[in-house]
Amino acid sequence: MRRRIEKDGWSYIYEDTQKCDYEFTSVRYILGREIDKSKTKALICIGINPSTAIPTLLDPTLSRVQKYAQNSGEYNAWYMINVYPQRATNFNDVDTDKNYQMELHLTNIDSIKNLLESVKCADVWCAWGSHIANGKRRFLHDLLVGNQKKNIQGIMRLFQGDYTFKTYKITKNGFPAHPLLMRKNDKLQEVKLEKILCNNTR
């Protein structure tokens, strides 16, 4: 069952399951935090799948995202969403084409839609890295950009409006780099979606 917590500036939308104890659940849809009410623009980061972060106990990736958002002075809040909402610290543990759960994607889409209803202006940090092209997990590409033949709505189609797509680096293979590879002086730069999406095919 999907649960939502809004407390002390934190936004946390996750799946309440019996598989994991307490707030360390097996599925996380959205995690974010309000940081400066005087600003009008948010930062939304798109990763491949969530790791261990929960409110007040961020993992290294989310610590990097929060630090960038705070230090930039541009944003009223930051949010982390993912192509696939299954938690896994080791990518080899992520579901494959044989067993991925479409219901998780549908709930993820619904959660992101609800977020964007309140976040009308944002920089969208593309940060899914090379795993999007994993040969055993081709479904990830479909969840990101959509697949009309399979009747799959892609996450990127949801961003209609005042959203600017950015990345701090494109890898040599053409993927938007993961936040953990970001250096101290790196800055997010606007990027054309076709430049990073055309390399995400198998």
PDB file of C-alpha atoms in Angstrom, residues 2-197:
ATOM      1  CA  ARG A   2       1.358   3.405  -0.972  1.00  0.00           C
ATOM      2  CA  ARG A   3       1.939   5.803   1.903  1.00  0.00           C
ATOM      3  CA  ARG A   4       2.674   9.514   1.966  1.00  0.00           C
ATOM      4  CA  ILE A   5       4.334  11.532   4.732  1.00  0.00           C
ATOM      5  CA  GLU A   6       4.682  15.324   4.741  1.00  0.00           C
ATOM      6  CA  LYS A   7       6.553  16.490   7.840  1.00  0.00           C
ATOM      7  CA  ASP A   8       9.056  19.229   8.708  1.00  0.00           C
ATOM      8  CA  GLY A   9       9.514  20.120   5.052  1.00  0.00           C
ATOM      9  CA  TRP A  10      10.107  16.509   3.956  1.00  0.00           C
ATOM     10  CA  SER A  11       8.077  14.730   1.257  1.00  0.00           C
ATOM     11  CA  TYR A  12       8.244  10.913   1.329  1.00  0.00           C
ATOM     12  CA  ILE A  13       6.086   8.642  -0.824  1.00  0.00           C
ATOM     13  CA  TYR A  14       6.800   4.934  -0.541  1.00  0.00           C
ATOM     14  CA  GLU A  15       5.298   1.448  -0.567  1.00  0.00           C
ATOM     15  CA  ASP A  16       4.424  -0.007   2.826  1.00  0.00           C
ATOM     16  CA  THR A  17       5.319  -3.683   2.547  1.00  0.00           C
ATOM     17  CA  GLN A  18       5.919  -6.595   4.864  1.00  0.00           C
ATOM     18  CA  LYS A  19       9.227  -7.340   3.213  1.00  0.00           C
ATOM     19  CA  CYS A  20      11.164  -4.600   5.007  1.00  0.00           C
ATOM     20  CA  ASP A  21      10.943  -3.197   8.518  1.00  0.00           C
ATOM     21  CA  TYR A  22       9.871   0.304   9.500  1.00  0.00           C
ATOM     22  CA  GLU A  23      10.603   3.011   6.934  1.00  0.00           C
ATOM     23  CA  PHE A  24      13.275   1.021   5.096  1.00  0.00           C
ATOM     24  CA  THR A  25      10.709  -0.293   2.638  1.00  0.00           C
ATOM     25  CA  SER A  26      11.395  -2.171  -0.578  1.00  0.00           C
ATOM     26  CA  VAL A  27       9.867   0.538  -2.779  1.00  0.00           C
ATOM     27  CA  ARG A  28      10.335   4.314  -2.746  1.00  0.00           C
ATOM     28  CA  TYR A  29       8.582   6.586  -5.207  1.00  0.00           C
ATOM     29  CA  ILE A  30       9.578  10.102  -4.157  1.00  0.00           C
ATOM     30  CA  LEU A  31      11.829  11.638  -1.560  1.00  0.00           C
ATOM     31  CA  GLY A  32      12.304  15.379  -1.278  1.00  0.00           C
ATOM     32  CA  ARG A  33      12.741  18.332   0.997  1.00  0.00           C
ATOM     33  CA  GLU A  34      11.724  21.969   1.063  1.00  0.00           C
ATOM     34  CA  ILE A  35      14.814  24.145   1.601  1.00  0.00           C
ATOM     35  CA  ASP A  36      13.996  27.801   0.799  1.00  0.00           C
ATOM     36  CA  LYS A  37      10.441  29.120   0.615  1.00  0.00           C
ATOM     37  CA  SER A  38      11.622  32.382  -0.941  1.00  0.00           C
ATOM     38  CA  LYS A  39      12.512  30.609  -4.201  1.00  0.00           C
ATOM     39  CA  THR A  40      10.014  29.565  -6.871  1.00  0.00           C
ATOM     40  CA  LYS A  41      11.920  26.827  -8.693  1.00  0.00           C
ATOM     41  CA  ALA A  42      12.559  23.248  -7.565  1.00  0.00           C
ATOM     42  CA  LEU A  43      15.218  20.706  -8.468  1.00  0.00           C
ATOM     43  CA  ILE A  44      13.965  17.276  -9.545  1.00  0.00           C
ATOM     44  CA  CYS A  45      16.583  14.569  -9.970  1.00  0.00           C
ATOM     45  CA  ILE A  46      15.841  11.437 -12.016  1.00  0.00           C
ATOM     46  CA  GLY A  47      17.884   8.390 -11.038  1.00  0.00           C
ATOM     47  CA  ILE A  48      17.629   4.790 -12.157  1.00  0.00           C
ATOM     48  CA  ASN A  49      16.390   3.247  -8.874  1.00  0.00           C
ATOM     49  CA  PRO A  50      16.417   4.219  -5.186  1.00  0.00           C
ATOM     50  CA  SER A  51      18.967   3.043  -2.650  1.00  0.00           C
ATOM     51  CA  THR A  52      18.691   3.376   1.142  1.00  0.00           C
ATOM     52  CA  ALA A  53      17.732   7.022   1.710  1.00  0.00           C
ATOM     53  CA  ILE A  54      14.808   8.015   3.914  1.00  0.00           C
ATOM     54  CA  PRO A  55      14.016  11.424   5.463  1.00  0.00           C
ATOM     55  CA  THR A  56      16.787  12.628   7.803  1.00  0.00           C
ATOM     56  CA  LEU A  57      19.013   9.678   6.825  1.00  0.00           C
ATOM     57  CA  LEU A  58      20.221  10.255   3.286  1.00  0.00           C
ATOM     58  CA  ASP A  59      22.444   7.928   1.309  1.00  0.00           C
ATOM     59  CA  PRO A  60      25.515   9.310  -0.553  1.00  0.00           C
ATOM     60  CA  THR A  61      23.550  10.017  -3.735  1.00  0.00           C
ATOM     61  CA  LEU A  62      20.820  12.000  -2.000  1.00  0.00           C
ATOM     62  CA  SER A  63      23.376  13.797   0.168  1.00  0.00           C
ATOM     63  CA  ARG A  64      25.036  14.982  -3.046  1.00  0.00           C
ATOM     64  CA  VAL A  65      21.724  16.093  -4.547  1.00  0.00           C
ATOM     65  CA  GLN A  66      20.694  17.968  -1.404  1.00  0.00           C
ATOM     66  CA  LYS A  67      24.093  19.650  -1.078  1.00  0.00           C
ATOM     67  CA  TYR A  68      23.972  20.840  -4.678  1.00  0.00           C
ATOM     68  CA  ALA A  69      20.441  22.178  -4.291  1.00  0.00           C
ATOM     69  CA  GLN A  70      21.315  24.043  -1.103  1.00  0.00           C
ATOM     70  CA  ASN A  71      24.627  25.442  -2.318  1.00  0.00           C
ATOM     71  CA  SER A  72      23.202  26.672  -5.612  1.00  0.00           C
ATOM     72  CA  GLY A  73      20.798  29.055  -3.876  1.00  0.00           C
ATOM     73  CA  GLU A  74      18.349  28.616  -6.757  1.00  0.00           C
ATOM     74  CA  TYR A  75      15.788  26.189  -5.428  1.00  0.00           C
ATOM     75  CA  ASN A  76      12.870  26.098  -3.027  1.00  0.00           C
ATOM     76  CA  ALA A  77      13.043  22.306  -2.752  1.00  0.00           C
ATOM     77  CA  TRP A  78      14.654  19.189  -4.150  1.00  0.00           C
ATOM     78  CA  TYR A  79      13.017  15.899  -5.076  1.00  0.00           C
ATOM     79  CA  MET A  80      14.401  12.526  -6.085  1.00  0.00           C
ATOM     80  CA  ILE A  81      12.417  10.310  -8.420  1.00  0.00           C
ATOM     81  CA  ASN A  82      13.529   7.185 -10.250  1.00  0.00           C
ATOM     82  CA  VAL A  83      12.910   5.303 -13.463  1.00  0.00           C
ATOM     83  CA  TYR A  84      12.019   2.213 -11.412  1.00  0.00           C
ATOM     84  CA  PRO A  85      11.087   2.605  -7.727  1.00  0.00           C
ATOM     85  CA  GLN A  86      12.491  -0.689  -6.406  1.00  0.00           C
ATOM     86  CA  ARG A  87      15.151  -0.163  -3.733  1.00  0.00           C
ATOM     87  CA  ALA A  88      18.484  -1.883  -4.393  1.00  0.00           C
ATOM     88  CA  THR A  89      21.977  -0.864  -3.341  1.00  0.00           C
ATOM     89  CA  ASN A  90      23.408  -3.362  -5.819  1.00  0.00           C
ATOM     90  CA  PHE A  91      22.062  -2.911  -9.337  1.00  0.00           C
ATOM     91  CA  ASN A  92      22.295  -6.669  -9.902  1.00  0.00           C
ATOM     92  CA  ASP A  93      19.436  -7.013  -7.416  1.00  0.00           C
ATOM     93  CA  VAL A  94      17.065  -4.887  -9.500  1.00  0.00           C
ATOM     94  CA  ASP A  95      14.242  -6.771 -11.225  1.00  0.00           C
ATOM     95  CA  THR A  96      14.946  -7.946 -14.767  1.00  0.00           C
ATOM     96  CA  ASP A  97      12.864  -8.165 -17.925  1.00  0.00           C
ATOM     97  CA  LYS A  98      11.594 -11.514 -16.660  1.00  0.00           C
ATOM     98  CA  ASN A  99      10.152 -10.341 -13.353  1.00  0.00           C
ATOM     99  CA  TYR A 100       9.740  -6.561 -13.258  1.00  0.00           C
ATOM    100  CA  GLN A 101       6.472  -5.295 -11.815  1.00  0.00           C
ATOM    101  CA  MET A 102       4.398  -3.060 -14.057  1.00  0.00           C
ATOM    102  CA  GLU A 103       2.166  -2.095 -11.132  1.00  0.00           C
ATOM    103  CA  LEU A 104       5.179  -0.391  -9.534  1.00  0.00           C
ATOM    104  CA  HIS A 105       5.665   1.682 -12.674  1.00  0.00           C
ATOM    105  CA  LEU A 106       2.007   2.660 -12.809  1.00  0.00           C
ATOM    106  CA  THR A 107       2.076   3.816  -9.191  1.00  0.00           C
ATOM    107  CA  ASN A 108       5.357   5.613  -9.870  1.00  0.00           C
ATOM    108  CA  ILE A 109       3.769   7.448 -12.797  1.00  0.00           C
ATOM    109  CA  ASP A 110       0.810   8.423 -10.626  1.00  0.00           C
ATOM    110  CA  SER A 111       3.098   9.663  -7.844  1.00  0.00           C
ATOM    111  CA  ILE A 112       5.174  11.772 -10.235  1.00  0.00           C
ATOM    112  CA  LYS A 113       2.033  13.223 -11.825  1.00  0.00           C
ATOM    113  CA  ASN A 114       0.828  14.291  -8.397  1.00  0.00           C
ATOM    114  CA  LEU A 115       4.207  15.852  -7.630  1.00  0.00           C
ATOM    115  CA  LEU A 116       4.215  17.841 -10.863  1.00  0.00           C
ATOM    116  CA  GLU A 117       0.753  19.183 -10.143  1.00  0.00           C
ATOM    117  CA  SER A 118       2.317  21.162  -7.297  1.00  0.00           C
ATOM    118  CA  VAL A 119       5.796  21.662  -8.775  1.00  0.00           C
ATOM    119  CA  LYS A 120       5.135  23.730 -11.889  1.00  0.00           C
ATOM    120  CA  CYS A 121       8.671  25.062 -12.381  1.00  0.00           C
ATOM    121  CA  ALA A 122      11.821  22.974 -11.999  1.00  0.00           C
ATOM    122  CA  ASP A 123      15.243  22.109 -13.262  1.00  0.00           C
ATOM    123  CA  VAL A 124      15.172  18.401 -14.055  1.00  0.00           C
ATOM    124  CA  TRP A 125      18.514  16.773 -13.322  1.00  0.00           C
ATOM    125  CA  CYS A 126      18.914  13.777 -15.635  1.00  0.00           C
ATOM    126  CA  ALA A 127      21.106  11.349 -13.694  1.00  0.00           C
ATOM    127  CA  TRP A 128      20.185   7.781 -14.608  1.00  0.00           C
ATOM    128  CA  GLY A 129      23.612   6.782 -15.911  1.00  0.00           C
ATOM    129  CA  SER A 130      24.484   3.823 -18.138  1.00  0.00           C
ATOM    130  CA  HIS A 131      22.299   1.247 -16.355  1.00  0.00           C
ATOM    131  CA  ILE A 132      19.394   2.462 -18.493  1.00  0.00           C
ATOM    132  CA  ALA A 133      20.881   0.387 -21.333  1.00  0.00           C
ATOM    133  CA  ASN A 134      21.428  -2.812 -19.327  1.00  0.00           C
ATOM    134  CA  GLY A 135      20.805  -5.831 -21.545  1.00  0.00           C
ATOM    135  CA  LYS A 136      18.937  -7.792 -18.867  1.00  0.00           C
ATOM    136  CA  ARG A 137      16.756  -4.819 -17.990  1.00  0.00           C
ATOM    137  CA  ARG A 138      15.531  -3.424 -21.281  1.00  0.00           C
ATOM    138  CA  PHE A 139      12.264  -2.518 -19.599  1.00  0.00           C
ATOM    139  CA  LEU A 140      14.006   0.445 -17.931  1.00  0.00           C
ATOM    140  CA  HIS A 141      14.327   2.235 -21.251  1.00  0.00           C
ATOM    141  CA  ASP A 142      10.615   1.720 -21.892  1.00  0.00           C
ATOM    142  CA  LEU A 143       9.722   3.094 -18.458  1.00  0.00           C
ATOM    143  CA  LEU A 144      11.853   6.173 -19.099  1.00  0.00           C
ATOM    144  CA  VAL A 145      10.768   7.159 -22.610  1.00  0.00           C
ATOM    145  CA  GLY A 146       7.656   5.036 -23.157  1.00  0.00           C
ATOM    146  CA  ASN A 147       6.765   2.266 -25.576  1.00  0.00           C
ATOM    147  CA  GLN A 148       3.609   2.735 -27.594  1.00  0.00           C
ATOM    148  CA  LYS A 149       3.522  -0.855 -28.843  1.00  0.00           C
ATOM    149  CA  LYS A 150       3.563  -2.142 -25.257  1.00  0.00           C
ATOM    150  CA  ASN A 151       1.211   0.605 -24.037  1.00  0.00           C
ATOM    151  CA  ILE A 152       3.824   1.909 -21.585  1.00  0.00           C
ATOM    152  CA  GLN A 153       3.792   5.565 -20.603  1.00  0.00           C
ATOM    153  CA  GLY A 154       7.290   6.934 -20.094  1.00  0.00           C
ATOM    154  CA  ILE A 155       8.313   9.168 -17.207  1.00  0.00           C
ATOM    155  CA  MET A 156       9.808  11.804 -19.497  1.00  0.00           C
ATOM    156  CA  ARG A 157       6.411  12.398 -21.121  1.00  0.00           C
ATOM    157  CA  LEU A 158       5.095  13.764 -17.836  1.00  0.00           C
ATOM    158  CA  PHE A 159       7.271  16.884 -17.946  1.00  0.00           C
ATOM    159  CA  GLN A 160       5.102  19.247 -19.965  1.00  0.00           C
ATOM    160  CA  GLY A 161       5.541  22.881 -18.972  1.00  0.00           C
ATOM    161  CA  ASP A 162       8.218  24.992 -17.309  1.00  0.00           C
ATOM    162  CA  TYR A 163      10.807  22.265 -16.884  1.00  0.00           C
ATOM    163  CA  THR A 164      14.443  22.586 -17.964  1.00  0.00           C
ATOM    164  CA  PHE A 165      16.404  19.381 -18.463  1.00  0.00           C
ATOM    165  CA  LYS A 166      19.967  19.479 -17.208  1.00  0.00           C
ATOM    166  CA  THR A 167      22.996  17.345 -16.478  1.00  0.00           C
ATOM    167  CA  TYR A 168      26.454  18.180 -15.228  1.00  0.00           C
ATOM    168  CA  LYS A 169      28.195  15.699 -17.526  1.00  0.00           C
ATOM    169  CA  ILE A 170      27.504  13.337 -20.389  1.00  0.00           C
ATOM    170  CA  THR A 171      29.633  10.204 -20.253  1.00  0.00           C
ATOM    171  CA  LYS A 172      31.757   9.084 -23.194  1.00  0.00           C
ATOM    172  CA  ASN A 173      28.990   6.617 -24.062  1.00  0.00           C
ATOM    173  CA  GLY A 174      26.373   9.352 -24.117  1.00  0.00           C
ATOM    174  CA  PHE A 175      24.596   8.871 -20.791  1.00  0.00           C
ATOM    175  CA  PRO A 176      23.828  11.558 -18.179  1.00  0.00           C
ATOM    176  CA  ALA A 177      26.309  10.921 -15.374  1.00  0.00           C
ATOM    177  CA  HIS A 178      25.353   9.727 -11.894  1.00  0.00           C
ATOM    178  CA  PRO A 179      25.481  12.349  -9.084  1.00  0.00           C
ATOM    179  CA  LEU A 180      28.193  10.453  -7.199  1.00  0.00           C
ATOM    180  CA  LEU A 181      30.630  11.204 -10.032  1.00  0.00           C
ATOM    181  CA  MET A 182      30.072  14.939  -9.671  1.00  0.00           C
ATOM    182  CA  ARG A 183      33.113  17.028  -8.791  1.00  0.00           C
ATOM    183  CA  LYS A 184      33.061  19.988  -6.423  1.00  0.00           C
ATOM    184  CA  ASN A 185      33.039  22.662  -9.123  1.00  0.00           C
ATOM    185  CA  ASP A 186      30.697  20.906 -11.566  1.00  0.00           C
ATOM    186  CA  LYS A 187      27.476  22.742 -12.419  1.00  0.00           C
ATOM    187  CA  LEU A 188      24.276  21.577 -14.015  1.00  0.00           C
ATOM    188  CA  GLN A 189      23.990  22.652 -17.640  1.00  0.00           C
ATOM    189  CA  GLU A 190      20.950  22.596 -19.899  1.00  0.00           C
ATOM    190  CA  VAL A 191      20.884  19.618 -22.239  1.00  0.00           C
ATOM    191  CA  LYS A 192      18.712  18.673 -25.189  1.00  0.00           C
ATOM    192  CA  LEU A 193      16.792  15.506 -24.429  1.00  0.00           C
ATOM    193  CA  GLU A 194      17.466  13.970 -27.818  1.00  0.00           C
ATOM    194  CA  LYS A 195      21.188  14.143 -27.055  1.00  0.00           C
ATOM    195  CA  ILE A 196      20.905  11.861 -24.036  1.00  0.00           C
ATOM    196  CA  LEU A 197      17.858   9.768 -24.939  1.00  0.00           C
TER     197      LEU A 197
END
